[in-house]
Short mmCIF file of C-alpha atoms and ligand atoms in Angstrom, two decimals:
data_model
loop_
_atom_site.label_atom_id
_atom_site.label_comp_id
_atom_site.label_asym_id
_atom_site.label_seq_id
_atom_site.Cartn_x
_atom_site.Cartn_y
_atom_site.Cartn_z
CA UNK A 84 184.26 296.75 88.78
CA UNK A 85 181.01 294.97 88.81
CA UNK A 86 180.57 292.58 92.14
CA UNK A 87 178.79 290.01 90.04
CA UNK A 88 180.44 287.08 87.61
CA UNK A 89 181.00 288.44 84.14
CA UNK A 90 180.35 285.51 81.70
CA UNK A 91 182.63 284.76 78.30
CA UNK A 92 180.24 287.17 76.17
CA UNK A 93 181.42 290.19 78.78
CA UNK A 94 178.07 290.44 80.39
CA UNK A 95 177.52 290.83 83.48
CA UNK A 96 175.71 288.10 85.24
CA UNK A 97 173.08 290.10 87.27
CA UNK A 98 169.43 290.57 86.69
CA UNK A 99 166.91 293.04 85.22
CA UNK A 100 166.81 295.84 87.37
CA UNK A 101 171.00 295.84 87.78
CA UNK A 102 171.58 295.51 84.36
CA UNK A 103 172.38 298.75 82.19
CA UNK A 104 174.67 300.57 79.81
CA UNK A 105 176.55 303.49 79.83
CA UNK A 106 175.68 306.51 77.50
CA UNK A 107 177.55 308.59 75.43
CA UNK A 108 176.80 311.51 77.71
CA UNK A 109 177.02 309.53 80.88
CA UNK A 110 173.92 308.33 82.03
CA UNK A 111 172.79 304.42 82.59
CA UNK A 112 170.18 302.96 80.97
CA UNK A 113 168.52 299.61 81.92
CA UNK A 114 169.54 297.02 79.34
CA UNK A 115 166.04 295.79 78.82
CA UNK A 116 162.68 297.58 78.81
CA UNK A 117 158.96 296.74 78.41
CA UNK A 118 157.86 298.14 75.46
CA UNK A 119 154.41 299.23 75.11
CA UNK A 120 153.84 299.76 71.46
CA UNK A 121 150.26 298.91 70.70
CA UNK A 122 149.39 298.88 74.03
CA UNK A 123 145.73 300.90 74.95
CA UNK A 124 145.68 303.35 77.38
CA UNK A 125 143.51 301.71 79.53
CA UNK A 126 144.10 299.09 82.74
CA UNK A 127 145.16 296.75 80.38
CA UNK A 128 148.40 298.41 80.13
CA UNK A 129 148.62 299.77 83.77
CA UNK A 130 148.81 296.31 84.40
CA UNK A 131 151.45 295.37 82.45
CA UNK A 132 153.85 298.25 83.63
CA UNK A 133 152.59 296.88 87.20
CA UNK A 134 153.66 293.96 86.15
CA UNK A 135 156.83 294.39 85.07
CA UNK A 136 157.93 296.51 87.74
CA UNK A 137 156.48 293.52 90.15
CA UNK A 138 159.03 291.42 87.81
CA UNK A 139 162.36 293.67 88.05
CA UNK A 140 162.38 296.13 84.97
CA UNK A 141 163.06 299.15 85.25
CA UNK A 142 162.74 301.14 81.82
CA UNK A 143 159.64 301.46 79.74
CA UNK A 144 159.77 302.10 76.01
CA UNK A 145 156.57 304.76 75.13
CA UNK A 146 156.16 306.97 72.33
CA UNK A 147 153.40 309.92 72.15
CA UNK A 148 152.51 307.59 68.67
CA UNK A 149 151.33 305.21 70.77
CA UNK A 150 148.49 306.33 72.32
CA UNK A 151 149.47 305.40 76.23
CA UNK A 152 151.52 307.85 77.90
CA UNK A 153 148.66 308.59 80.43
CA UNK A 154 148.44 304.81 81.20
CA UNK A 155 151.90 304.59 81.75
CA UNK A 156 152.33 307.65 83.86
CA UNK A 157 149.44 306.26 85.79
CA UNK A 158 150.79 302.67 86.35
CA UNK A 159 153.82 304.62 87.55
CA UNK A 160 152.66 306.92 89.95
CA UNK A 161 150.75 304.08 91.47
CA UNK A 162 153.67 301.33 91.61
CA UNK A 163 156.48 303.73 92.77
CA UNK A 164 153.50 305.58 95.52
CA UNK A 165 153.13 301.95 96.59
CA UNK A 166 156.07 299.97 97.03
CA UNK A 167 157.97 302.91 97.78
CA UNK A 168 160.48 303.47 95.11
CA UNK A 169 162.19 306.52 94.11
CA UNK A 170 161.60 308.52 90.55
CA UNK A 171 164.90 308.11 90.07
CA UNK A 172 165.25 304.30 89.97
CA UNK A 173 162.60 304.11 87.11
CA UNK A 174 163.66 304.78 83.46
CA UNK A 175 161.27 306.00 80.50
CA UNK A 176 161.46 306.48 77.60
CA UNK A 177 159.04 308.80 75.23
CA UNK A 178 159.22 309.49 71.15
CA UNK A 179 158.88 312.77 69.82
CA UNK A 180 156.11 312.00 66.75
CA UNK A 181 156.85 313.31 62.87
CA UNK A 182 153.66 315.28 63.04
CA UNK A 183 154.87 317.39 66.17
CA UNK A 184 158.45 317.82 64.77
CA UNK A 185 157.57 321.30 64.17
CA UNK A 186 156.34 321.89 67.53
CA UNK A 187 158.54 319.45 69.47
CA UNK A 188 158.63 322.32 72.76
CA UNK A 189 154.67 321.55 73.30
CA UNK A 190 154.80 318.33 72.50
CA UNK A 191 157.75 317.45 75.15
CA UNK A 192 155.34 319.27 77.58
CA UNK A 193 152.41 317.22 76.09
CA UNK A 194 154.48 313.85 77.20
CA UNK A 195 155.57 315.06 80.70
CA UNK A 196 151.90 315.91 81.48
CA UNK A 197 150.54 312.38 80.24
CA UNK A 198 153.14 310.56 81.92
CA UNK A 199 152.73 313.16 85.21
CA UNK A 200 156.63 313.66 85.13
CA UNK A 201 159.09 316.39 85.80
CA UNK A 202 161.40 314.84 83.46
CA UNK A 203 161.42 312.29 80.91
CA UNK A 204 164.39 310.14 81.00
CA UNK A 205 164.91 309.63 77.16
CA UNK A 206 163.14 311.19 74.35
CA UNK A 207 163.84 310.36 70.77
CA UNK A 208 162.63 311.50 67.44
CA UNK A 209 160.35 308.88 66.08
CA UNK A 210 161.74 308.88 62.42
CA UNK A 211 163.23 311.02 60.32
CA UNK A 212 160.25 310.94 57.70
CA UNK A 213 159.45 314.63 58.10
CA UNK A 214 163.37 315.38 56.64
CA UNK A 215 166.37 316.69 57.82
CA UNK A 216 165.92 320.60 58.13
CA UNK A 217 162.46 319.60 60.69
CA UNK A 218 164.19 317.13 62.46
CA UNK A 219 167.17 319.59 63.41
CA UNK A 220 164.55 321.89 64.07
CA UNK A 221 162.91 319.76 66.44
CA UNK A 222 166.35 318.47 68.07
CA UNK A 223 167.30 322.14 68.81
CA UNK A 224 164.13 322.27 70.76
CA UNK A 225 165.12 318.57 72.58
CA UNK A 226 168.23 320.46 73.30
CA UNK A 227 166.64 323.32 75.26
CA UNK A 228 164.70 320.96 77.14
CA UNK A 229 167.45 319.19 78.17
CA UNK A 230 168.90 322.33 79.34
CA UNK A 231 165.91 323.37 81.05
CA UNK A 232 166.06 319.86 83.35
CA UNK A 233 163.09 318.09 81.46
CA UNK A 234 164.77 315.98 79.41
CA UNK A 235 167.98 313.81 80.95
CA UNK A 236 169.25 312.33 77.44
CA UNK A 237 168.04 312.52 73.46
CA UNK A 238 168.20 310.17 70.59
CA UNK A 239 166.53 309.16 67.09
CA UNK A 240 164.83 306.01 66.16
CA UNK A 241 164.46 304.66 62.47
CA UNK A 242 167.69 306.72 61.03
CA UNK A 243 170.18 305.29 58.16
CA UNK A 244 173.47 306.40 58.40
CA UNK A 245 172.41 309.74 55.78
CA UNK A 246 170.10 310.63 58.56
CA UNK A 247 172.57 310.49 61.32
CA UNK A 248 175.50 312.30 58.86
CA UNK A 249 172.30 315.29 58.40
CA UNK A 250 172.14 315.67 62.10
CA UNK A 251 175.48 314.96 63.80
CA UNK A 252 177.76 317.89 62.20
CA UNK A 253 174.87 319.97 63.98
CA UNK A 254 174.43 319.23 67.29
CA UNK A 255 175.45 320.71 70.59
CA UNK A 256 174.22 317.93 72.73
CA UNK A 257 174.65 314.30 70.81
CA UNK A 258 172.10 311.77 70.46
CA UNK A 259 173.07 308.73 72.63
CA UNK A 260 170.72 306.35 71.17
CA UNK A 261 169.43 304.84 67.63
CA UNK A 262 166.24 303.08 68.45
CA UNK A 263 166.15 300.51 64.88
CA UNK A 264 164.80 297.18 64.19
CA UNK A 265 167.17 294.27 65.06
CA UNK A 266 166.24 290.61 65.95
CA UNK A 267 167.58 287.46 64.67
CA UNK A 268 165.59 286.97 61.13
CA UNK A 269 166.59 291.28 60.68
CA UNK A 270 169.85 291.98 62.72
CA UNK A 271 170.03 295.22 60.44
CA UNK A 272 173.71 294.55 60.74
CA UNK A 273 175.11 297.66 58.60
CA UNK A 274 172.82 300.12 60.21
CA UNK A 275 174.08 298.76 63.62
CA UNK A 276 177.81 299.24 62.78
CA UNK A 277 177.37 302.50 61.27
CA UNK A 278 175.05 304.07 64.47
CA UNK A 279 178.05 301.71 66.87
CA UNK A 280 180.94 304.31 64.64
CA UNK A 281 179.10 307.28 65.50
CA UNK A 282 179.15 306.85 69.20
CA UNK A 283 175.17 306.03 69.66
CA UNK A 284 174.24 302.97 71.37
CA UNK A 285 171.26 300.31 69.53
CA UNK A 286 167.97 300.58 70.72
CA UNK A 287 166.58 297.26 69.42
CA UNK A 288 162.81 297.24 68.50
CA UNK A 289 161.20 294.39 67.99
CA UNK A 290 163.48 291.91 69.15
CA UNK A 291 161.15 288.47 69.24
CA UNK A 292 160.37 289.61 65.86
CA UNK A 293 156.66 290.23 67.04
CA UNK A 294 156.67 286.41 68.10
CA UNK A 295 156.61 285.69 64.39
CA UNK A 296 158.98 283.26 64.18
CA UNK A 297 159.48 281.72 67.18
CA UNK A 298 158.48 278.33 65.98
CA UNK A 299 161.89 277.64 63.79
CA UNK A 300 163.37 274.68 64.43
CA UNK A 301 166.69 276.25 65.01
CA UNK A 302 165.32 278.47 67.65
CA UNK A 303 163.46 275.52 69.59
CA UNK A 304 166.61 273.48 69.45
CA UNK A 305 168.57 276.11 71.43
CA UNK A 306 165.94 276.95 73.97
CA UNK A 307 166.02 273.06 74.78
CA UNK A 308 169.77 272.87 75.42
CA UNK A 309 169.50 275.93 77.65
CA UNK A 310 165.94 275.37 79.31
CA UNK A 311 164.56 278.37 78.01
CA UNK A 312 161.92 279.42 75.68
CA UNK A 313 162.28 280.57 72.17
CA UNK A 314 162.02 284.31 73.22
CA UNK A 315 163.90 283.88 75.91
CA UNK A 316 166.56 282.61 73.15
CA UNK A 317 166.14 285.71 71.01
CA UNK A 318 166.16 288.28 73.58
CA UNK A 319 169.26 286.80 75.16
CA UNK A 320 171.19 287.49 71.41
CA UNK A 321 170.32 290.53 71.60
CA UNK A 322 171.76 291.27 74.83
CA UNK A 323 174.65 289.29 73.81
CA UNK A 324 175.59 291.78 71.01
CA UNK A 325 174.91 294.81 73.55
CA UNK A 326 171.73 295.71 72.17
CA UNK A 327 169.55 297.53 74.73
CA UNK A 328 166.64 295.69 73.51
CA UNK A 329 162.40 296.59 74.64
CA UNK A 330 160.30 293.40 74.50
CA UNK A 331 156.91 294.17 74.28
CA UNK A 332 153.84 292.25 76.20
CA UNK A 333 150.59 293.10 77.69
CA UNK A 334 150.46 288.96 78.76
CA UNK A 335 152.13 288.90 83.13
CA UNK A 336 153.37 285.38 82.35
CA UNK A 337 155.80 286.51 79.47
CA UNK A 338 156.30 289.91 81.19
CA UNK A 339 157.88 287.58 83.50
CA UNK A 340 159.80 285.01 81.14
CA UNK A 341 161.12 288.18 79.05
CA UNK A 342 162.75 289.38 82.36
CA UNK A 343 165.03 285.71 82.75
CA UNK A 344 167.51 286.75 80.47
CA UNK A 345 170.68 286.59 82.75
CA UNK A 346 170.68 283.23 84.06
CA UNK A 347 172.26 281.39 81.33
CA UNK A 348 174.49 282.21 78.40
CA UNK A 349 174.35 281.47 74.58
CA UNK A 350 177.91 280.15 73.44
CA UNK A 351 179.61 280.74 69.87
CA UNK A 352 177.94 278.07 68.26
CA UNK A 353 174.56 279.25 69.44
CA UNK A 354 175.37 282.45 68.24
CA UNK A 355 176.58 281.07 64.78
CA UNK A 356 173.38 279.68 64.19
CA UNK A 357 171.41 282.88 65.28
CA UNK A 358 173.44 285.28 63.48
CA UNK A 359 173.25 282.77 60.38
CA UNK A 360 169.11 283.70 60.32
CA UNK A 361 169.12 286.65 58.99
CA UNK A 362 166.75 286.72 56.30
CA UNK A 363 165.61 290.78 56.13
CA UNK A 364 162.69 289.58 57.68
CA UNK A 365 161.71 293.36 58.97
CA UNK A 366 158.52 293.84 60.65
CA UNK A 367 158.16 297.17 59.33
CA UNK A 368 156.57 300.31 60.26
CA UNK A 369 153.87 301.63 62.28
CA UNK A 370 149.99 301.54 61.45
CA UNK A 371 147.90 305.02 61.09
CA UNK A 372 147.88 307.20 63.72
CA UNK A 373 145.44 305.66 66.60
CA UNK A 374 145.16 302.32 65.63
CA UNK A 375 146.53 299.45 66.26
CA UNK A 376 147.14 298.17 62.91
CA UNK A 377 149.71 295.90 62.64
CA UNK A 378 152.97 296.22 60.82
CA UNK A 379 152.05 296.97 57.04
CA UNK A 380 151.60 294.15 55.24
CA UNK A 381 154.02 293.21 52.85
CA UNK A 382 156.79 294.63 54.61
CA UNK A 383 159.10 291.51 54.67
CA UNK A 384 160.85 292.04 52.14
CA UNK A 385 163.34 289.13 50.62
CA UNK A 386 167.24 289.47 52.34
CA UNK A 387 170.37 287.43 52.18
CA UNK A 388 171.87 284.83 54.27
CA UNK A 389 174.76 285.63 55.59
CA UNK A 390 177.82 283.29 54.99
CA UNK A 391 179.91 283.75 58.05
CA UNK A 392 179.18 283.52 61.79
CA UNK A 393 178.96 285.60 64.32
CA UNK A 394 182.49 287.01 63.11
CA UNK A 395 180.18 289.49 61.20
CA UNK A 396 178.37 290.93 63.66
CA UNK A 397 179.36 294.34 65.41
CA UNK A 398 179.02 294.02 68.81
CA UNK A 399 179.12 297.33 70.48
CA UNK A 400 181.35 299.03 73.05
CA UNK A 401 179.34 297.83 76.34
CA UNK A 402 180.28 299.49 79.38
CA UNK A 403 178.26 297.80 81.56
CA UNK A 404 177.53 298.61 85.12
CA UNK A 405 175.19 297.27 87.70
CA UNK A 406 174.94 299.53 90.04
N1 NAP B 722 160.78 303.16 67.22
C1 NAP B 722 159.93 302.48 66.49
O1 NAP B 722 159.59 302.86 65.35
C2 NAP B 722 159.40 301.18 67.02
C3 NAP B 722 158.73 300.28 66.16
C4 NAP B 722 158.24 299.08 66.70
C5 NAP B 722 158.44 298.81 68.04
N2 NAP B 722 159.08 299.71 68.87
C6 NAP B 722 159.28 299.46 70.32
O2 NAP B 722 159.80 298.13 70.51
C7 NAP B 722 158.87 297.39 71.31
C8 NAP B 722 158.87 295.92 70.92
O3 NAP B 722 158.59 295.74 69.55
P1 NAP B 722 157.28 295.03 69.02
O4 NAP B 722 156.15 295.30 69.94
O5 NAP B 722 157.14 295.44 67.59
O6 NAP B 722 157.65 293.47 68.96
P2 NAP B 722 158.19 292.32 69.96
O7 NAP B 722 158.48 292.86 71.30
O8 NAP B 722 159.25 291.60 69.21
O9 NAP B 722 156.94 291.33 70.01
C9 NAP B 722 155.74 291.65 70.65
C10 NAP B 722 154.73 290.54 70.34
O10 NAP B 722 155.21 289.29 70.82
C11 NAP B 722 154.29 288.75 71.76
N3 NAP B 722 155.10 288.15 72.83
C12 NAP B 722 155.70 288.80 73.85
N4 NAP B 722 156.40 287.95 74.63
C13 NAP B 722 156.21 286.72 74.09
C14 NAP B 722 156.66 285.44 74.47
N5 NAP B 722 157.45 285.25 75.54
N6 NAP B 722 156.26 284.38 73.72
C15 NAP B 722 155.47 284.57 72.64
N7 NAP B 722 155.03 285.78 72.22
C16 NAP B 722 155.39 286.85 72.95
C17 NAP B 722 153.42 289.89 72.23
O11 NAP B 722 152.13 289.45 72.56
P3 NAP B 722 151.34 289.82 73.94
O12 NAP B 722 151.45 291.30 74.17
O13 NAP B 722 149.94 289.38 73.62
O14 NAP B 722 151.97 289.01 75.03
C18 NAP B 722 153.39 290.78 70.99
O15 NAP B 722 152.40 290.32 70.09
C19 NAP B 722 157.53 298.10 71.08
O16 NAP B 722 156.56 297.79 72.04
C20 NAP B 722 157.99 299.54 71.11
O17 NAP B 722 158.22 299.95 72.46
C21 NAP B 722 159.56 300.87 68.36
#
């Protein structure tokens, strides 16, 4: 049992670095990680890992699409060299692009040289755009590295349910993760109980919504009741339904706000009003290979509001630790 309070919502009242989940195959993951898409692979982004190491996290959410593995791996050779902490306290993450599906071996040894790992902590298939009989392809592979030590867990990111149902009846080692959009304005609620049934926990991308929205009224008034900022508000319901969720920043001040998540708690009426938001607002997908192009335009697309509360959200199976 966990040596720290455990609040109403189940959660463990600890910080950053203590907080993860337990996987399907028995692993931890940290609860939140800095995500790094459209980050360059230059000092900026060296900095911000820096950063957010200096700030408690512990997980960082890359993907070979991105453009910054070597960054990454740099910023954490350096941190860990310096202050002294082992490999095996860090977390990362890497995504396994469409165009490499086919060739998923070399591109798993692509990632582990950019990063300068011996193993890569998660590593997920970016989408399932390429279709079902290359991405079970390309999961055998993950597989093998697993087996071979370079890989510690696997998942997918941007799969419906189909997707899942054309990869789960053939897998020897299961995916423990489903990396999807989910924030307030697009909790993706169906595709988050159908990935909860299946055993995977929710990766949630996006989660401040790309700071699109963090003006609504609705938001401000519940980051003034609890003394906390409008992210700070959505990141929080995402933790709250047991989301491991990957805010992404490249700015030290909100590297460092984006880390005070556990120091307060939302309560059912908060939550009511969040999960009453949900407007399909999704951010979409990613720009052209080696840009930084925003999310394509047009992508909102028009959603309902819900009618009930927070009854109709799924909240996973946390088992949380904090060890
Ligand atoms: N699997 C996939 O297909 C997929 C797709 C999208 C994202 N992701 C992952 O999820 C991560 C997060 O998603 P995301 O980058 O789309 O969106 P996000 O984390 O919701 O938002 C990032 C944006 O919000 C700004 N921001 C950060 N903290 C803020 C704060 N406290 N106040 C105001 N603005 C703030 C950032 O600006 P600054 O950087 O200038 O501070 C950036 O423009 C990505 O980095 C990536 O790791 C995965």
């Amino acid at each position: 049992m966990p040596s720290q309070p455990v609040t109403a919502s189940g959660i463990v009242q600890g910080n950053i670095s203590t907080q993860k989940i337990k996987l399907s195959d028995g692993n931890e993951i940290p609860q939140v990680a800095l995500g790094v898409y459209k980050a360059p692979n230059d000092g900026s982004t060296e900095n911000a890992v820096k950063w957010a190491f200096d700030a408690g996290y512990r997980h960082i959410d890359s993907a070979a699409r991105y453009n910054n593995e070597e960054a990454v791996g740099r910023a954490l050779k350096d941190w860990t060299q310096a202050n002294n902490v082992p490999r095996k306290d860090i977390f990362i993450t890497t995504k396994l692009w469409d165009a490499d599906q086919s060739k998923a071996a070399e591109a798993i040894e692509e990632s582990l040289r950019k990063l300068q790992l011996d193993y890569i902590d998660l590593y997920l298939i970016h989408s399932p755009e390429p279709g079902a009989e290359s991405f079970n392809e390309a999961w055998k592979a993950m597989e093998a590295a697993v087996d071979a030590g370079k890989i510690k867990s696997i998942g997918v990111s941007n799969f419906d349910a189909e997707h899942l149902d054309a990869l789960l009846p053939n897998v020897r080692i299961k995916p423990v993760v489903n990396q999807i959009e989910s924030h307030p304005f697009f909790a993706h609620e169906k595709l988050r109980e159908e990935t909860l049934k299946r055993g995977l926990q929710i990766e949630a991308y996006s989660p401040m919504a790309q700071g699109a929205a963090l003006d609504r009224e609705e938001i401000k008034a519940i980051a003034t009741k609890h003394n906390k900022t409008p992210a700070q508000i959505l990141l929080r319901w995402g933790i709250q339904l047991g989301n491991i969720i990957l805010p992404k920043s490249l700015t030290k001040h909100r590297i460092e706000a984006n880390s005070q998540l556990f120091d307060f708690e939302l309560d059912s009426d908060d939550m009511d009003v969040l999960n009453n938001l949900d407007e399909g607002m999704k951010m979409g997908k990613l720009g052209p290979p080696g840009t930084s192009a925003p999310a394509s335009p047009g992508a909102t697309r028009p959603g309902s509001r819900r009618t009930s509360g927070s009854g109709g959200l799924a909240g996973n199976k946390l088992q949380m630790s904090s060890s």
